[in-house]
mmCIF file with all atom_site columns, C-alpha atoms in Angstrom:
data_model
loop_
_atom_site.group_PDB
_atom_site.id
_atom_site.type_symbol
_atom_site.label_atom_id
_atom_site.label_alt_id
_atom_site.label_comp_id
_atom_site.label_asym_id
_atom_site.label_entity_id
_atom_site.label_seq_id
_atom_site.pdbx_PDB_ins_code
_atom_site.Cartn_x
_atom_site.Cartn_y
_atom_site.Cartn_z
_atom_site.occupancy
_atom_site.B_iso_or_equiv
_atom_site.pdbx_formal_charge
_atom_site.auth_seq_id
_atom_site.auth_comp_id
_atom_site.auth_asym_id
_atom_site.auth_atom_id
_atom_site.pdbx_PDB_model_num
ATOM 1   C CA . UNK A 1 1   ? 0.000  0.000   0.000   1.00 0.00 ? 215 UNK A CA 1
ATOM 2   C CA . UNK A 1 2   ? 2.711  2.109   1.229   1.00 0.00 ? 216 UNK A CA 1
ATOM 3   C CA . UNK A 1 3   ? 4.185  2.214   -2.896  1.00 0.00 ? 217 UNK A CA 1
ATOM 4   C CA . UNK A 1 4   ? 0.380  3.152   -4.548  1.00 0.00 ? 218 UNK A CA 1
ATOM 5   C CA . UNK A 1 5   ? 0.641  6.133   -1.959  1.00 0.00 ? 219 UNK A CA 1
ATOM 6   C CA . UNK A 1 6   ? 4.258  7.030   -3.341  1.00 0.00 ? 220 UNK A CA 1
ATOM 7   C CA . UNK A 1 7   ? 3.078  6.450   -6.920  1.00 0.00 ? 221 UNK A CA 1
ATOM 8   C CA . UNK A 1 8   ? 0.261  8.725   -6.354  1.00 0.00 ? 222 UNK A CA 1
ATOM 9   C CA . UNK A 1 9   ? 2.021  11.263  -5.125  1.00 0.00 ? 223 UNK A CA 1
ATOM 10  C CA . UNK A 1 10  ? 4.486  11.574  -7.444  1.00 0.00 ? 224 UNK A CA 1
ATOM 11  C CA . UNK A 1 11  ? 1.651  11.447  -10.166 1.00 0.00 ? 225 UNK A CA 1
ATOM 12  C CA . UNK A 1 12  ? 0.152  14.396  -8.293  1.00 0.00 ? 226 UNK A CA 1
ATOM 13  C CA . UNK A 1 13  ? 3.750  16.622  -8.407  1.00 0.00 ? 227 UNK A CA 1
ATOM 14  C CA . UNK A 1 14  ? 4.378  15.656  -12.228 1.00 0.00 ? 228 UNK A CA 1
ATOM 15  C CA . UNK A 1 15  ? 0.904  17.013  -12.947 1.00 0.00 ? 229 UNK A CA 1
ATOM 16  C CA . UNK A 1 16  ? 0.827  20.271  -10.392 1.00 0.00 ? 230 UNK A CA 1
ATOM 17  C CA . UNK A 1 17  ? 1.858  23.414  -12.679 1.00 0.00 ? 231 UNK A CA 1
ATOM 18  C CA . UNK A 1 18  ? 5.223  24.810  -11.877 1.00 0.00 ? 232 UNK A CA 1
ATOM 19  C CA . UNK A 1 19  ? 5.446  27.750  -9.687  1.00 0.00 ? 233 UNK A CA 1
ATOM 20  C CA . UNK A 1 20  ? 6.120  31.056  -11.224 1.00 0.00 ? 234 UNK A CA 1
ATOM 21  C CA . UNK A 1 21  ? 8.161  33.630  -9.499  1.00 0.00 ? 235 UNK A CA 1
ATOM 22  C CA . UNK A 1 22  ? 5.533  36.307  -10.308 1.00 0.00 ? 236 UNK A CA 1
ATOM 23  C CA . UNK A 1 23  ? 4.229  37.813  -7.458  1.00 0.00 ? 237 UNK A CA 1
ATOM 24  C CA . UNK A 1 24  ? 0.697  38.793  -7.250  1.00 0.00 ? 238 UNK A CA 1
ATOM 25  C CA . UNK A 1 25  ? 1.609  42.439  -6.892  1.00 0.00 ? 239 UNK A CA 1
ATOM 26  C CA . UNK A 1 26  ? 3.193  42.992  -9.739  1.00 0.00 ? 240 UNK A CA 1
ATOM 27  C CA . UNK A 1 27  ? 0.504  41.574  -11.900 1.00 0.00 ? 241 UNK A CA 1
ATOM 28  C CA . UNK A 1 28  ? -1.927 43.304  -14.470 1.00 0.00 ? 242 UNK A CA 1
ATOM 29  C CA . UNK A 1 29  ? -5.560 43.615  -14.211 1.00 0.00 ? 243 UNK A CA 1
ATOM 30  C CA . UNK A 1 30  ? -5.574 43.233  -18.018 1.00 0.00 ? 244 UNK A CA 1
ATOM 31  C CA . UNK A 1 31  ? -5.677 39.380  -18.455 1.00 0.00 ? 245 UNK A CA 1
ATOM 32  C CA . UNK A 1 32  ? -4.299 39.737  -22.190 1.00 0.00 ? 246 UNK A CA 1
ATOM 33  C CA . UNK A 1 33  ? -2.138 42.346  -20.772 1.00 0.00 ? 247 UNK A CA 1
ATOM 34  C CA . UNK A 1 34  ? -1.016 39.847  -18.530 1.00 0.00 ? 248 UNK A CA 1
ATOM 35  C CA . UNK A 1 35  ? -0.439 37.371  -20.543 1.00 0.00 ? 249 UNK A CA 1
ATOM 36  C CA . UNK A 1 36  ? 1.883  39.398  -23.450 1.00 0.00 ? 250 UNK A CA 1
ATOM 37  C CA . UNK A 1 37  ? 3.912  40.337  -20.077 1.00 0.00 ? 251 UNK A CA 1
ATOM 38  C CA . UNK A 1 38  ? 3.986  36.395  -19.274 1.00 0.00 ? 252 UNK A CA 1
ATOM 39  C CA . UNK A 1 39  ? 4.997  35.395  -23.341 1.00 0.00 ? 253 UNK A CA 1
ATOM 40  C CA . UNK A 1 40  ? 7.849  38.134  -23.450 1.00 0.00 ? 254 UNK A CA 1
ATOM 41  C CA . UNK A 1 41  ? 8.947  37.266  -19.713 1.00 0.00 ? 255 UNK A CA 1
ATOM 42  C CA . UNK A 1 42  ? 9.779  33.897  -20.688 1.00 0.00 ? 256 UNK A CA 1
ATOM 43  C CA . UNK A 1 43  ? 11.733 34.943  -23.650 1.00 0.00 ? 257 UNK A CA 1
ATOM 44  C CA . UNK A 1 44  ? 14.409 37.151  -21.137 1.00 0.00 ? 258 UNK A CA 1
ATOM 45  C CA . UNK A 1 45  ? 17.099 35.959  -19.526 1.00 0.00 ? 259 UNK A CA 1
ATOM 46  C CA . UNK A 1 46  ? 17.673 36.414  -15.411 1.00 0.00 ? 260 UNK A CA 1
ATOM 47  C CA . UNK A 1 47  ? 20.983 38.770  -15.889 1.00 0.00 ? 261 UNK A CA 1
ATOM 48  C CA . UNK A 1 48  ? 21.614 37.298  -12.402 1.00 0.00 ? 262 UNK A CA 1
ATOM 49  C CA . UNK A 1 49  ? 20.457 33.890  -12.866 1.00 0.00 ? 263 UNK A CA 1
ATOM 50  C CA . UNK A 1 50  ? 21.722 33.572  -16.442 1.00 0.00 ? 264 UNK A CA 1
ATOM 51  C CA . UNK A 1 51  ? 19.890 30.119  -16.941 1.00 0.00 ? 265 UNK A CA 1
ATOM 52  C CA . UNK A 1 52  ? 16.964 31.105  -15.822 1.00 0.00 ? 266 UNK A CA 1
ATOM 53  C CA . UNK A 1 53  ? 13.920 33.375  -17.850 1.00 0.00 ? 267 UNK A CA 1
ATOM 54  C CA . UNK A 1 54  ? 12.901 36.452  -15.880 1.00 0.00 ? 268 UNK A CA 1
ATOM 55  C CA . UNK A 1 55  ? 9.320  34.740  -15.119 1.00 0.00 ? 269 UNK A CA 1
ATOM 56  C CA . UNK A 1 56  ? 10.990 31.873  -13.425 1.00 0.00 ? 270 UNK A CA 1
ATOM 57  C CA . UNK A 1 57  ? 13.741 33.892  -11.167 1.00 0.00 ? 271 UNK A CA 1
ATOM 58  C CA . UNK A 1 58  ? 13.202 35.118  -7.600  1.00 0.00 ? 272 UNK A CA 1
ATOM 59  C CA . UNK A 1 59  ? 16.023 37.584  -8.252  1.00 0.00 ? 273 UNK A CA 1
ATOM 60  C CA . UNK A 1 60  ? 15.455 41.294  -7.239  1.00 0.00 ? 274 UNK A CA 1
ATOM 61  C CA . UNK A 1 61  ? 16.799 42.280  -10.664 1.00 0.00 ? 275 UNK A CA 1
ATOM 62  C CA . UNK A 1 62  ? 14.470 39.374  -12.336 1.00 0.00 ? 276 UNK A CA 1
ATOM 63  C CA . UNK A 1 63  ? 11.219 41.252  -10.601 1.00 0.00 ? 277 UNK A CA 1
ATOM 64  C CA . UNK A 1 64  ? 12.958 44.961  -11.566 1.00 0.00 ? 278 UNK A CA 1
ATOM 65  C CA . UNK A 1 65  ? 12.489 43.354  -15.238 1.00 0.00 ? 279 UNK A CA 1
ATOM 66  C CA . UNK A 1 66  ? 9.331  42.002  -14.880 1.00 0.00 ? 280 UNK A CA 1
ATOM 67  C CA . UNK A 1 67  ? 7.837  45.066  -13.303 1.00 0.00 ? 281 UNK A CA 1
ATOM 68  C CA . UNK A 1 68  ? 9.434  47.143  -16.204 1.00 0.00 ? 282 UNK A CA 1
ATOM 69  C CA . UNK A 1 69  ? 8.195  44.959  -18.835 1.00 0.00 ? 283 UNK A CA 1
ATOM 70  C CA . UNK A 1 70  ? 4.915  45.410  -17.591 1.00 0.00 ? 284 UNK A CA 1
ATOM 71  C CA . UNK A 1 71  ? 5.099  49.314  -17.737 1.00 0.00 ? 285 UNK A CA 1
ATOM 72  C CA . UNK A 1 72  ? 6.193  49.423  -20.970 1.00 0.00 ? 286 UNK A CA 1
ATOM 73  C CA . UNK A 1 73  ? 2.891  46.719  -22.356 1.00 0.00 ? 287 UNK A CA 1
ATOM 74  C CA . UNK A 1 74  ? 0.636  49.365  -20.783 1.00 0.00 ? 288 UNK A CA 1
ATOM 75  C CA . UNK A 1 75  ? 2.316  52.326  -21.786 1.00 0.00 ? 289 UNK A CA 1
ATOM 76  C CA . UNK A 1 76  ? 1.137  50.822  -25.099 1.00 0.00 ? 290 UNK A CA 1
ATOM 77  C CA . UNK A 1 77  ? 4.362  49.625  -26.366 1.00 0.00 ? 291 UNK A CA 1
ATOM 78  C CA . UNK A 1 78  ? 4.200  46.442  -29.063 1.00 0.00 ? 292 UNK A CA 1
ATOM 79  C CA . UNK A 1 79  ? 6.049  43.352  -27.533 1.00 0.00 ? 293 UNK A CA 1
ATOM 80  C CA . UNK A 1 80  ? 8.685  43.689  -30.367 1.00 0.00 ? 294 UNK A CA 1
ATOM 81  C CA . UNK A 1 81  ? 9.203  47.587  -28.823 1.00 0.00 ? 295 UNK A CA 1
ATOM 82  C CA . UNK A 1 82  ? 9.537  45.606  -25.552 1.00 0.00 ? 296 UNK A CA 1
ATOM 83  C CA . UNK A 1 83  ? 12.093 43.579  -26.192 1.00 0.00 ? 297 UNK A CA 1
ATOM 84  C CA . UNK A 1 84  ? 14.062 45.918  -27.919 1.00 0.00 ? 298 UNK A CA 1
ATOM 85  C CA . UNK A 1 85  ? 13.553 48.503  -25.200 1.00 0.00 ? 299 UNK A CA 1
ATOM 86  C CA . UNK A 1 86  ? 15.688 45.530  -23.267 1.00 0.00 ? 300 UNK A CA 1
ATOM 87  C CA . UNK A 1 87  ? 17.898 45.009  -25.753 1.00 0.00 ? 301 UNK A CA 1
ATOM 88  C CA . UNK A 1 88  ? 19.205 48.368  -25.735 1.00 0.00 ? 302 UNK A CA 1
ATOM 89  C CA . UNK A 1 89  ? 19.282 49.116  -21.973 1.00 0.00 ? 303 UNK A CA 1
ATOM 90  C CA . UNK A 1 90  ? 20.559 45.785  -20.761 1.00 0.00 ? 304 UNK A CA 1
ATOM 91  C CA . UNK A 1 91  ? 22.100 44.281  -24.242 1.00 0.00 ? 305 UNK A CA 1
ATOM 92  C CA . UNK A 1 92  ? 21.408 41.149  -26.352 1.00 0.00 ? 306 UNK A CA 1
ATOM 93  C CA . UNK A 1 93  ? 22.558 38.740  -23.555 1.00 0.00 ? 307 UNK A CA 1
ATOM 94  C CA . UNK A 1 94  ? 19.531 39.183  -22.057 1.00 0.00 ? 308 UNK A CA 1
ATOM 95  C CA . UNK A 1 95  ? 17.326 37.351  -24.592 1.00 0.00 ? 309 UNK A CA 1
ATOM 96  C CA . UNK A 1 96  ? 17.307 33.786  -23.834 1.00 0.00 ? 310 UNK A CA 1
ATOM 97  C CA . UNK A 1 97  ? 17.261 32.951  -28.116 1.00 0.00 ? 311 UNK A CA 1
ATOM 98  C CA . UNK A 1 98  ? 19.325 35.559  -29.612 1.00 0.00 ? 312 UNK A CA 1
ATOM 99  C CA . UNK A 1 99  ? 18.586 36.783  -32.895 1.00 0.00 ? 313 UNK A CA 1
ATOM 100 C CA . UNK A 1 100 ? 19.921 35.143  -35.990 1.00 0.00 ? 314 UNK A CA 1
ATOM 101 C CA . UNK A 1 101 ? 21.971 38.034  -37.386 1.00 0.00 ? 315 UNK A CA 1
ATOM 102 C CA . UNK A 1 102 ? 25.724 38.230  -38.812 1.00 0.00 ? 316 UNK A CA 1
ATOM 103 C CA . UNK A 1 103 ? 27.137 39.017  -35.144 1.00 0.00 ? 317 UNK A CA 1
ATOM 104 C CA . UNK A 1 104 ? 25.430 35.999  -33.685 1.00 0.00 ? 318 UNK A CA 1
ATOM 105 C CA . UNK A 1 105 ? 25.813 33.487  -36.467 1.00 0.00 ? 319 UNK A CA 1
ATOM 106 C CA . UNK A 1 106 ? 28.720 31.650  -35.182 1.00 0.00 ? 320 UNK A CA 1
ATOM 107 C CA . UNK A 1 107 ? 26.734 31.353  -32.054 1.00 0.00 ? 321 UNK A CA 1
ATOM 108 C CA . UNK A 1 108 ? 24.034 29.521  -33.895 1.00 0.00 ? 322 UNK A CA 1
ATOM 109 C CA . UNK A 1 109 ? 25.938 27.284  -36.051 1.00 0.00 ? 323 UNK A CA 1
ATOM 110 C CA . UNK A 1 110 ? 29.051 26.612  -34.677 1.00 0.00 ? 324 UNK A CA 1
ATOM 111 C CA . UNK A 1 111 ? 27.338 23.744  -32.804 1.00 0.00 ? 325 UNK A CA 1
ATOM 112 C CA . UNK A 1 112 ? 25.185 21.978  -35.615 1.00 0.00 ? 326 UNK A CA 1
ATOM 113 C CA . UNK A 1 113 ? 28.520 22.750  -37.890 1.00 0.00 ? 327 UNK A CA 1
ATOM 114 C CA . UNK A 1 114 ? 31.225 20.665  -35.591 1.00 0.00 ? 328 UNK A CA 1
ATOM 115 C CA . UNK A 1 115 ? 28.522 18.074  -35.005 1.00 0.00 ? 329 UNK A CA 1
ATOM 116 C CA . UNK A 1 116 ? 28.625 17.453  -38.674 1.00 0.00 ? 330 UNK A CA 1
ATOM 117 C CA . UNK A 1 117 ? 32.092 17.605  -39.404 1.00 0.00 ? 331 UNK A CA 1
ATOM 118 C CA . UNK A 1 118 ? 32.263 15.072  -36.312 1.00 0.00 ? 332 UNK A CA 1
ATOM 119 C CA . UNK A 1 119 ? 29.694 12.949  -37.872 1.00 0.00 ? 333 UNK A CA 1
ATOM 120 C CA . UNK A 1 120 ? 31.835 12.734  -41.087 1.00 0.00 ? 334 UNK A CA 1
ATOM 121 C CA . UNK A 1 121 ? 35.552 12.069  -39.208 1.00 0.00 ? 335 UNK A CA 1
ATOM 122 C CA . UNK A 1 122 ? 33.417 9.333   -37.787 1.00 0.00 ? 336 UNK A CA 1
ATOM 123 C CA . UNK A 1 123 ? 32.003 7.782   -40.976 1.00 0.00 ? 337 UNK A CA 1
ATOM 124 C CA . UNK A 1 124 ? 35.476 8.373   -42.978 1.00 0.00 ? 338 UNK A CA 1
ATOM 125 C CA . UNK A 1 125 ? 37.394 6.240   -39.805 1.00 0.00 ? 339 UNK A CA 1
ATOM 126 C CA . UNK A 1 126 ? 35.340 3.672   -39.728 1.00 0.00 ? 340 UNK A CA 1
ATOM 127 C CA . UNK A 1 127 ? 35.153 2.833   -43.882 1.00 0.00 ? 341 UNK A CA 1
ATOM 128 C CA . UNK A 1 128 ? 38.622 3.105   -43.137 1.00 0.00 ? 342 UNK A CA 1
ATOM 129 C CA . UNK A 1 129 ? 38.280 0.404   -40.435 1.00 0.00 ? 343 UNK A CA 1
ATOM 130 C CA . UNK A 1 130 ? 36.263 -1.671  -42.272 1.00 0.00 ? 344 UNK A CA 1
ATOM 131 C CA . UNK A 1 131 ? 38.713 -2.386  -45.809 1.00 0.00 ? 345 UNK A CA 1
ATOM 132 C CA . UNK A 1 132 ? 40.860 -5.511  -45.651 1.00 0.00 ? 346 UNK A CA 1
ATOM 133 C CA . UNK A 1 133 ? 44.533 -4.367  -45.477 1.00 0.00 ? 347 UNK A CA 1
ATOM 134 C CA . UNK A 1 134 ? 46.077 -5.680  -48.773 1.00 0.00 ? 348 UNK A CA 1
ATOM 135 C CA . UNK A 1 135 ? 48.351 -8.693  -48.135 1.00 0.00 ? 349 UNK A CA 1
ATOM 136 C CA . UNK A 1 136 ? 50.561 -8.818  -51.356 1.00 0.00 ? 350 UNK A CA 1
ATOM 137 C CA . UNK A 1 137 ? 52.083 -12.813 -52.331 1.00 0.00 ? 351 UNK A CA 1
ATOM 138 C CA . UNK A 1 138 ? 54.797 -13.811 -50.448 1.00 0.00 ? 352 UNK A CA 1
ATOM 139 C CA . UNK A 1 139 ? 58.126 -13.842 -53.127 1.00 0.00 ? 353 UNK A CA 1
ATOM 140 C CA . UNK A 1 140 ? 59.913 -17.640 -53.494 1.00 0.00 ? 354 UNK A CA 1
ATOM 141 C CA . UNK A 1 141 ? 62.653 -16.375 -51.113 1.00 0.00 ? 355 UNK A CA 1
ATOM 142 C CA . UNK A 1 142 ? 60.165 -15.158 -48.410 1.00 0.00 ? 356 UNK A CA 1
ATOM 143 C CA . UNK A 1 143 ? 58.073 -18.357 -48.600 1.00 0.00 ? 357 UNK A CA 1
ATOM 144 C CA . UNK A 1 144 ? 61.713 -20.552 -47.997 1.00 0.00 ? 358 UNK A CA 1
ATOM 145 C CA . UNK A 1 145 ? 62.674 -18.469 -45.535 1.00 0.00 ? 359 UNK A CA 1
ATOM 146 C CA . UNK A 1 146 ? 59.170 -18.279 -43.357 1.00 0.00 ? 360 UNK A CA 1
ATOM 147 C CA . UNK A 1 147 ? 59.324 -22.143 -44.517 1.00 0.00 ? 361 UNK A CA 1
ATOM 148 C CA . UNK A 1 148 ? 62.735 -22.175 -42.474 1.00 0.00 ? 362 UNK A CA 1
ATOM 149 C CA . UNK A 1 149 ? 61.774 -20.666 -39.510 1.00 0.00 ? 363 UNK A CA 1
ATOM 150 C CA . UNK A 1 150 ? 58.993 -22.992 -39.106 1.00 0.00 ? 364 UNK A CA 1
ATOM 151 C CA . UNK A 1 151 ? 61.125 -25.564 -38.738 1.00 0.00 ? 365 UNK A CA 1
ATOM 152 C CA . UNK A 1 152 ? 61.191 -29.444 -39.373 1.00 0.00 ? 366 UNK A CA 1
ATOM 153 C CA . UNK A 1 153 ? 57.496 -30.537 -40.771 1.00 0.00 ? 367 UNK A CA 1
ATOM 154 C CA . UNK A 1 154 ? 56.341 -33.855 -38.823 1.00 0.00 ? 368 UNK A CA 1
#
């Protein structure tokens, strides 16, 4: 009995929904308000965090963010005006998927690109594994002398 209660309990934590760091005060009355604020707080990095998005951090400078964000959406600003109202105070590190542009494109690739070249060292080495090494006839003189070596044949 004692392994149905664990069973259901974990079933009940894999299904609660995670806790957000938001707190109730800095929330907008605007539901879709709220919810743009939500979208572009997940896209933002925690500058003190750094793995974390903005919506997920308890960091002072996470809410700061958050509370900003917020101002800008009602002040009437598009989500696009948002983000790059962020861009440009705090800098590009704090999006959590930087922009494909020419300054970031060895971030993006660099990655996919190594994992390929890896992929094809890999398939190169092991056709090269995989021939027979070519074993050329033995001459008459190397036959009589491996015969010698042998010794006497019973």
């Amino acid at each position: 009995m004692s392994w149905l209660r664990s069973l259901l309990l974990c079933a009940l934590l894999a299904i609660t929904p995670t806790a957000w760091a938001v707190n109730p005060d800095e929330m907008l009355a605007d539901p879709a308000l709220e919810q743009r604020a939500r979208d572009i707080s997940t896209e933002l990095r925690c500058l003190v965090c750094q793995n974390e998005s903005i919506d997920d951090s308890d960091a002072d400078l996470a809410k700061d963010i958050r509370v900003l964000v917020r101002e800008r959406l009602t002040a009437g600003d598009t989500d696009d005006q948002v983000r790059q109202f962020l861009v440009d105070r705090y800098g590009e590190f704090v999006l959590l998927r930087p922009r494909v542009e020419g300054h970031t494109l060895l971030l993006w690739f660099a990655a996919p690109g190594l994992l390929v070249i890896g992929l094809i060292v890999l398939v190169i080495m092991a056709r090269r594994r995989r021939k027979p090494v070519a074993v050329d006839e033995l001459s008459a003189e190397e036959q009589r002398a491996l015969d010698s070596l042998d010794g006497p044949q019973a």
